[in-house]
mmCIF file of C-alpha atoms in Angstrom:
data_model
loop_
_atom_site.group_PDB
_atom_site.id
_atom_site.type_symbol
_atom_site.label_atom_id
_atom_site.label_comp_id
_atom_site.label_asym_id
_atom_site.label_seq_id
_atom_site.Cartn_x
_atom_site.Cartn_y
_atom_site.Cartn_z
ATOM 1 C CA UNK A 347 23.939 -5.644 2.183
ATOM 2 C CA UNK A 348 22.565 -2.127 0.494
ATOM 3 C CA UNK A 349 19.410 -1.385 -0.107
ATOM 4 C CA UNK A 350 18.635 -1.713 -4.378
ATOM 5 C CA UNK A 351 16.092 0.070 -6.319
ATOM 6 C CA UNK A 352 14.461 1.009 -9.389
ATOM 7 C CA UNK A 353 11.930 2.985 -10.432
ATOM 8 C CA UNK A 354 8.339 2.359 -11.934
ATOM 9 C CA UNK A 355 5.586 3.918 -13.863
ATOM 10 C CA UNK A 356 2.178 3.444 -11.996
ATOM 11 C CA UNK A 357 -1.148 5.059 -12.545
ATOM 12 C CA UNK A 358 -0.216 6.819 -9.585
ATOM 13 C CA UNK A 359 3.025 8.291 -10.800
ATOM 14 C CA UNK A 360 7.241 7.221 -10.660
ATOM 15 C CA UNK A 361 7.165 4.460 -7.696
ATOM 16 C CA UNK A 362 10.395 3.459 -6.100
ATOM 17 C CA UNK A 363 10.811 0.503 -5.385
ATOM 18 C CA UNK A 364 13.484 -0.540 -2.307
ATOM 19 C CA UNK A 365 14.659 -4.136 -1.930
ATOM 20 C CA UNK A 366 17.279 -6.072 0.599
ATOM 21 C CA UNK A 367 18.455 -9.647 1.046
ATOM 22 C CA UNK A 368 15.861 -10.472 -1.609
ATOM 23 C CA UNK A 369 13.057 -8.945 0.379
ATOM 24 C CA UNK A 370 10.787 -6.003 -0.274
ATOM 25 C CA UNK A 371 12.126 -3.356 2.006
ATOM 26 C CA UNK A 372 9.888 -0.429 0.594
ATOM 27 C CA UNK A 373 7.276 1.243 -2.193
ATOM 28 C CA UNK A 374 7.986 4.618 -2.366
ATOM 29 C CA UNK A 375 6.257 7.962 -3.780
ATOM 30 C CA UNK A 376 7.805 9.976 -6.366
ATOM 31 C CA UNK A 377 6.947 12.941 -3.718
ATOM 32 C CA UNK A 378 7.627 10.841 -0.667
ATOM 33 C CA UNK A 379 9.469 12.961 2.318
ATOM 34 C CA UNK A 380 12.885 11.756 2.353
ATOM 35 C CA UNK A 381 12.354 11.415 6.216
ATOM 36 C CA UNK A 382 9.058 9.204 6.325
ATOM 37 C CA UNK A 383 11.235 6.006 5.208
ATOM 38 C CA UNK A 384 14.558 5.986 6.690
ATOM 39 C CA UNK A 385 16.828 3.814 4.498
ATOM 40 C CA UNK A 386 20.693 3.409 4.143
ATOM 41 C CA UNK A 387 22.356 4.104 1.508
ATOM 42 C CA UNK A 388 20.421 3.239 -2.088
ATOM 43 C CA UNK A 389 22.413 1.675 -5.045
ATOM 44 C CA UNK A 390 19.822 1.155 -8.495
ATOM 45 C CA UNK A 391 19.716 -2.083 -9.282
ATOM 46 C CA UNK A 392 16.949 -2.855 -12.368
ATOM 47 C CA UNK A 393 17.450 -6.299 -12.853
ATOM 48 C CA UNK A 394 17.093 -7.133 -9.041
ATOM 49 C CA UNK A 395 14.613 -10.211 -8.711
ATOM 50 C CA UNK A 396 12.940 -9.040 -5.847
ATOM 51 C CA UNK A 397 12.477 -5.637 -7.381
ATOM 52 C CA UNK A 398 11.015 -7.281 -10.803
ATOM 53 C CA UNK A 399 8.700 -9.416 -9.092
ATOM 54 C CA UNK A 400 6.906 -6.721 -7.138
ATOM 55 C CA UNK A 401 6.723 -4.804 -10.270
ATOM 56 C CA UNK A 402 5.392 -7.702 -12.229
ATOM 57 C CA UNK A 403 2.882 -7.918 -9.090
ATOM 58 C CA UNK A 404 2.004 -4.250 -9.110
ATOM 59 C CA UNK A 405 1.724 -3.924 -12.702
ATOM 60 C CA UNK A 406 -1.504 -7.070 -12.504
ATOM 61 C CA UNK A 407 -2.586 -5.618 -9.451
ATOM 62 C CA UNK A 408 -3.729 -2.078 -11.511
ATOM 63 C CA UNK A 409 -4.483 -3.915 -14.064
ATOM 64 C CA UNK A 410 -7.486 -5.563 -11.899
ATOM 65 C CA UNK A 411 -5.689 -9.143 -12.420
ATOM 66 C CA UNK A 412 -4.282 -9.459 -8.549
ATOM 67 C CA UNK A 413 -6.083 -8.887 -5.314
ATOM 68 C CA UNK A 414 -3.274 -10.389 -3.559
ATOM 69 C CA UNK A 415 0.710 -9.873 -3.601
ATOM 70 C CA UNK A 416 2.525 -12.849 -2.513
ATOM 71 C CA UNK A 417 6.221 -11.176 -1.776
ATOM 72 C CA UNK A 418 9.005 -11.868 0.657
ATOM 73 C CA UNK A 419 8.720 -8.311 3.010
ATOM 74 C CA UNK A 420 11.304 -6.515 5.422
ATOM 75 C CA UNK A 421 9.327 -4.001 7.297
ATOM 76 C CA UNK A 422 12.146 -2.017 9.296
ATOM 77 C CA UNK A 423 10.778 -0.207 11.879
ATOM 78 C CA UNK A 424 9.395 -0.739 15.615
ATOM 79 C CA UNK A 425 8.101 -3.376 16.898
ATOM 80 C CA UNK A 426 4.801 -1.648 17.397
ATOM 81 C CA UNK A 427 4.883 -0.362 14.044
ATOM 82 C CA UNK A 428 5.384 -4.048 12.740
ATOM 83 C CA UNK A 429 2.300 -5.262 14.534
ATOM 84 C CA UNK A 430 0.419 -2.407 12.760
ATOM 85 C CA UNK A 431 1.757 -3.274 9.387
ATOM 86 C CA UNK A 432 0.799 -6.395 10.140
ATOM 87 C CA UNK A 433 -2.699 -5.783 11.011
ATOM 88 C CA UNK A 434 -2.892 -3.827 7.669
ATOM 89 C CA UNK A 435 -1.585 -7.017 5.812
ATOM 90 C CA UNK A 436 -4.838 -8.852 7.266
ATOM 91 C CA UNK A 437 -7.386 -6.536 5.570
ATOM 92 C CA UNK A 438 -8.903 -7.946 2.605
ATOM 93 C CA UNK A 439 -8.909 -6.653 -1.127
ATOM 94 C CA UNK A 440 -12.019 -4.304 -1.416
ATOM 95 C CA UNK A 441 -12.419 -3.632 2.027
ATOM 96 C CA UNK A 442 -11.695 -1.139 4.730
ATOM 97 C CA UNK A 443 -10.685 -0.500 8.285
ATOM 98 C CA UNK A 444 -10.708 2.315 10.650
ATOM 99 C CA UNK A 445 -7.569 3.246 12.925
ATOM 100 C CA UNK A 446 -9.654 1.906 16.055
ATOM 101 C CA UNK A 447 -10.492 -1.294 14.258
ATOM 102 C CA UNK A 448 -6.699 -1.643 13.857
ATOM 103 C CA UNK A 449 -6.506 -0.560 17.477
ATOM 104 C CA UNK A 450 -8.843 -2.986 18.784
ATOM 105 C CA UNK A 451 -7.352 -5.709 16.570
ATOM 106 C CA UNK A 452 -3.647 -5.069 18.368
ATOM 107 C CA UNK A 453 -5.716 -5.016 21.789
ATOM 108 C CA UNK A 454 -5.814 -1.995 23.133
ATOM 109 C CA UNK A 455 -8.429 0.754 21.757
ATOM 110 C CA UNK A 456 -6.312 3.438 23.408
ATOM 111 C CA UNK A 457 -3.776 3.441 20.688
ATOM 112 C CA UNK A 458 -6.047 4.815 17.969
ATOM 113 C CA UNK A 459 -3.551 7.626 17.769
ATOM 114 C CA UNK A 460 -0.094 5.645 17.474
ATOM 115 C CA UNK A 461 -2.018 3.357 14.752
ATOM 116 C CA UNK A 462 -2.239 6.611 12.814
ATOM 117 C CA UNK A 463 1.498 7.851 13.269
ATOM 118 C CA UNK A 464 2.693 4.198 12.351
ATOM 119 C CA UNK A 465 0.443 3.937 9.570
ATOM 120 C CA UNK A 466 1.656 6.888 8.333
ATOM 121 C CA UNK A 467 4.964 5.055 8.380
ATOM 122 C CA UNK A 468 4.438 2.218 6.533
ATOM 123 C CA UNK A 469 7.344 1.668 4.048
ATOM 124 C CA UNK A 470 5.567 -0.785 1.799
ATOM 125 C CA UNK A 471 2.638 1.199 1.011
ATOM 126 C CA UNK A 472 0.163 -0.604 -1.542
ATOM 127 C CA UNK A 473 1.381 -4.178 -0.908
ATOM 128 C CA UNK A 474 0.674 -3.547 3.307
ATOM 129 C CA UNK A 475 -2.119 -1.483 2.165
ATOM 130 C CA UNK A 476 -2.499 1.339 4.666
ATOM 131 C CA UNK A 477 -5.042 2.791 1.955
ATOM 132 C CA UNK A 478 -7.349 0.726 3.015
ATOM 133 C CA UNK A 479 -7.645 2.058 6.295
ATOM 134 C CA UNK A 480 -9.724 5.328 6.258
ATOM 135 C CA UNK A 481 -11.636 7.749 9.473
ATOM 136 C CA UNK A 482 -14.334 6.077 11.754
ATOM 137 C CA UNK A 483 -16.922 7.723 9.891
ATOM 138 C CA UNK A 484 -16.095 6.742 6.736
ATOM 139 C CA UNK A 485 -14.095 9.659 4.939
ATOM 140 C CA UNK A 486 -10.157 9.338 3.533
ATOM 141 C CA UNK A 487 -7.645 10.245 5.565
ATOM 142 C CA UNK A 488 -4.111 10.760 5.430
ATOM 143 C CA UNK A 489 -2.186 9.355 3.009
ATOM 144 C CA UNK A 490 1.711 9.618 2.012
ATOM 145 C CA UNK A 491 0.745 9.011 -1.665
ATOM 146 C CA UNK A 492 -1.808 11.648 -1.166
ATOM 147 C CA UNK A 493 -5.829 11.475 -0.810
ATOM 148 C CA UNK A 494 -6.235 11.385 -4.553
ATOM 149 C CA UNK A 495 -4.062 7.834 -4.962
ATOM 150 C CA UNK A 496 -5.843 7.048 -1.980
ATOM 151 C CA UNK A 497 -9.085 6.923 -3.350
ATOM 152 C CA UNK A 498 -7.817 6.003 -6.551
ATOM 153 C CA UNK A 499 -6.791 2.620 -5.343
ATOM 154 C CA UNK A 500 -9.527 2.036 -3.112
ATOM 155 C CA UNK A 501 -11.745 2.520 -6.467
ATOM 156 C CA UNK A 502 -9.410 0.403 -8.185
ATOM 157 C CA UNK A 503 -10.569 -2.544 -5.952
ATOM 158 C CA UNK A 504 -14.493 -1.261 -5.439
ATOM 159 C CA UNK A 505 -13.866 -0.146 -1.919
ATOM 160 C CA UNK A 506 -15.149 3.887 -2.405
ATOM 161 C CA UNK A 507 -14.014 4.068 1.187
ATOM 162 C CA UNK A 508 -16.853 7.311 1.687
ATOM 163 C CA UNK A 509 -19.702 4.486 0.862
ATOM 164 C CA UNK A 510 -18.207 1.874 2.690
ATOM 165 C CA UNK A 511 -18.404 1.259 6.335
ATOM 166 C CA UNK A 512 -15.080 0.239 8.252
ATOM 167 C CA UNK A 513 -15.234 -3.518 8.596
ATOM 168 C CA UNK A 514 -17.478 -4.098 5.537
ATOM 169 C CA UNK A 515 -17.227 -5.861 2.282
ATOM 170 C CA UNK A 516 -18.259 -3.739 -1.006
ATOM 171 C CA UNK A 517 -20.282 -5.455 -3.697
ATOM 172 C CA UNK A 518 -17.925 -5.473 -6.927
ATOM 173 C CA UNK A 519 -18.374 -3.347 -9.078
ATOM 174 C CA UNK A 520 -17.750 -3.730 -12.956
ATOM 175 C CA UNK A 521 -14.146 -4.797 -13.715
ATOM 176 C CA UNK A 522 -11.758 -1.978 -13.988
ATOM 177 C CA UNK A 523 -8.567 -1.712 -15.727
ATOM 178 C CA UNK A 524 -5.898 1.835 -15.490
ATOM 179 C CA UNK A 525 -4.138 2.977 -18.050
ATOM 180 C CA UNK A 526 -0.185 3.492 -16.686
ATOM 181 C CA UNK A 527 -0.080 6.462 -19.646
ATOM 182 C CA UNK A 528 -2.828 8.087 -18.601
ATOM 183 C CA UNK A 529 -3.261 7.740 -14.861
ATOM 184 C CA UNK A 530 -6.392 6.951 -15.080
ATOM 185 C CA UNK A 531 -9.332 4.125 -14.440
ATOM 186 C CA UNK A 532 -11.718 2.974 -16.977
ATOM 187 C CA UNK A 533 -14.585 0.332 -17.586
#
C-alpha cells in the first residue's frame, strides 16, 4: 500500500503529514531534508482517516487542549532506532530528557551518540516527541524542525528546556493557546 498525505497549517509552519495501512507513518517539516525520512512513493490523500485524526490531534495539542496523542504509529526504521523512538514516546508532556537519559534507559550509557543520530531520525516528530529531549546541561539541541520550533513547543507545554533539568517535571505555567495565523503563543 502507498504512503498518503496531506498537508497542514501549524504554528510551526506547512506540516506533512504521511500515513500507511491506517497508521501514522510520519510528521514532516515544510523544510525537512528529503533524505532524513526515507519514504516510497507519496500519493495526497486529504480525506485519509488516519491523516484527519492526527490533524484533529495536533490541532488540540497547540491549542493547549491535549498532552497526549493516542494514534496508531508505523515507525520504519532500525530496530535500534525503534527502541529510541520508543523511549521518546515514554517522556511525559512538560518534561525533558537528555540523550544519556535515553541511553541509560535502552541500557547501555555508551550509546549517547547513536541516541542522537536516531533521534535525529525520528519520522513522527511531535507525536514521538524528540523535542523533548535536549543537551545534558540543559540547552536545545538539534532539531529537524529547527531550534526555534524546538523551543516553541517545549514552551507550548511549560517545559523551557534551558530552566529545566533533564529528568524533571516543570511547574505549569499559565495556560497557553497559539494562534495557527500568526505562529505565535499567547496567554
Amino acid at each position: 500500500m502507498p504512503y498518503l498525505f496531506k498537508t497542514m497549517e501549524s504554528p510551526l509552519g506547512k506540516l506533512t503529514l504521511v500515513g500507511r495501512d491506517s497508521k501514522l507513518a510520519a510528521i514532516l517539516w515544510e523544510n525537512d531534508k528529503p533524505t532524513r525520512v526515507p519514504l516510497g512513493p507519496l500519493q495526497e490523500d486529504p480525506a485519509s482517516p488516519i491523516l484527519l485524526e492526527t490533524e484533529r490531534q495536533l490541532g488540540e495539542y497547540f491549542s493547549g487542549q491535549r498532552r497526549q496523542f493516542d494514534l496508531a504509529l508505523d515507525f520504519s526504521g532500525t530496530d535500534f532506532q525503534k527502541r529510541v523512538w520508543q523511549a521518546l514516546l515514554t517522556i511525559p508532556f512538560g518534561q525533558t530528557r537528555s540523550y544519556s537519559d535515553i541511553a541509560l534507559q535502552l541500557g547501555d550509557i555508551k550509546a549517547v551518540r547513536a541516541v542522537g543520530a536516531a533521534n535525529g531520525k525520528n519520522p513522527i516528530s511531535i507525536v514521538a516527541p524528540c523535542h523533548r529531549v535536549i543537551g545534558a546541561s540543559g540547552e536545545l539541541t538539534g532539531f529537524a524542525g529547527g531550534l526555534k520550533a524546538k523551543e516553541l513547543l517545549l514552551t507550548l507545554e511549560g517545559a523551557h528546556a534551558l530552566h529545566n533539568k533533564p529528568g524533571t517535571a516543570v511547574p505549569r505555567r499559565k495556560r497557553r493557546t497559539a494562534d495557527p495565523a500568526q505562529g505565535l503563543l499567547f496567554e
